[in-house]
Amino acid sequence: FELLKKQLPKLRNYQATTPHSNENLHQFGPPFNHRSALPLQQLPFLSKFKTALPLTSPQNLHSSIMGGNGNGLLIPARFLVTIGHLVAIIMIQSTMKSNVYASLGIVETDAYLAQHGNFPHGAAFPLDSSEREAIDSINNALIVSYTCFAFDLLGMIGGFTLFFTQVNLLQIVVHFIGGVYTSWFIAYGWKWQSLWYIVGFTNITTALVEIMMLLAIFAFKIVIY
């Protein structure tokens, strides 16, 4: 705006004191007056920009700075939803035994009593190998989830996919669903097998999109970011 303020008075004075020859018209475009303002795209000092910014209103300027096409709202929303989903996944580390017991058909009270040699129902307590297998499977699912989050955060923090509206919308919707289902998985003690479905649909999906975008940008060079 400061550049515009400095140049417009010079342009007014030049056109007020100089006859409009063909050369002048070629240089400055149509005569400037308050009823027919010279389009910003035709001003010589804006030619260095690849595209003229829509400076007609503060809203357009803010949209351009924040990415345009609605990304001014999508970018912070994507960050918050992704981090929220990641926090929910991290919390599984402290609640996984509840999910293991739910899948093995026992409650935590029975597990506690069985560990102290006083299992009240007289039935054989599930083998330690079954519990260990379930915990290993949960840990593997968490490793896959963390790997997928690494690609998501790389594309977001690195800015490689941060200004693509479709990618932002996909990330927001999928990570929101993933955060909700992960919270339910923790709060309601779902069976541990459910975690693989959550990771598959809400982590692997977004990671594949990020990987394809990175390949399109750096390997195939068919997308410019």
Short mmCIF file of N, CA, C and O in Angstrom, two decimals, residues 60 87 133 157 219:
data_model
loop_
_atom_site.label_atom_id
_atom_site.label_comp_id
_atom_site.label_asym_id
_atom_site.label_seq_id
_atom_site.Cartn_x
_atom_site.Cartn_y
_atom_site.Cartn_z
N ASN A 60 -9.65 -9.44 1.15
CA ASN A 60 -8.93 -10.11 0.08
C ASN A 60 -7.44 -10.17 0.37
O ASN A 60 -6.78 -11.16 0.08
N VAL A 87 -2.54 -36.59 20.00
CA VAL A 87 -2.59 -36.69 21.46
C VAL A 87 -3.45 -37.87 21.89
O VAL A 87 -3.10 -38.62 22.84
N GLU A 133 0.52 -61.05 23.28
CA GLU A 133 0.27 -60.92 21.84
C GLU A 133 -0.61 -59.71 21.54
O GLU A 133 -0.37 -58.98 20.57
N ILE A 157 4.08 -28.96 8.38
CA ILE A 157 5.08 -28.04 8.91
C ILE A 157 6.06 -27.62 7.81
O ILE A 157 6.51 -26.47 7.76
N ALA A 219 9.43 -35.81 -7.08
CA ALA A 219 9.88 -36.88 -7.98
C ALA A 219 9.40 -36.64 -9.41
O ALA A 219 10.19 -36.60 -10.35
#
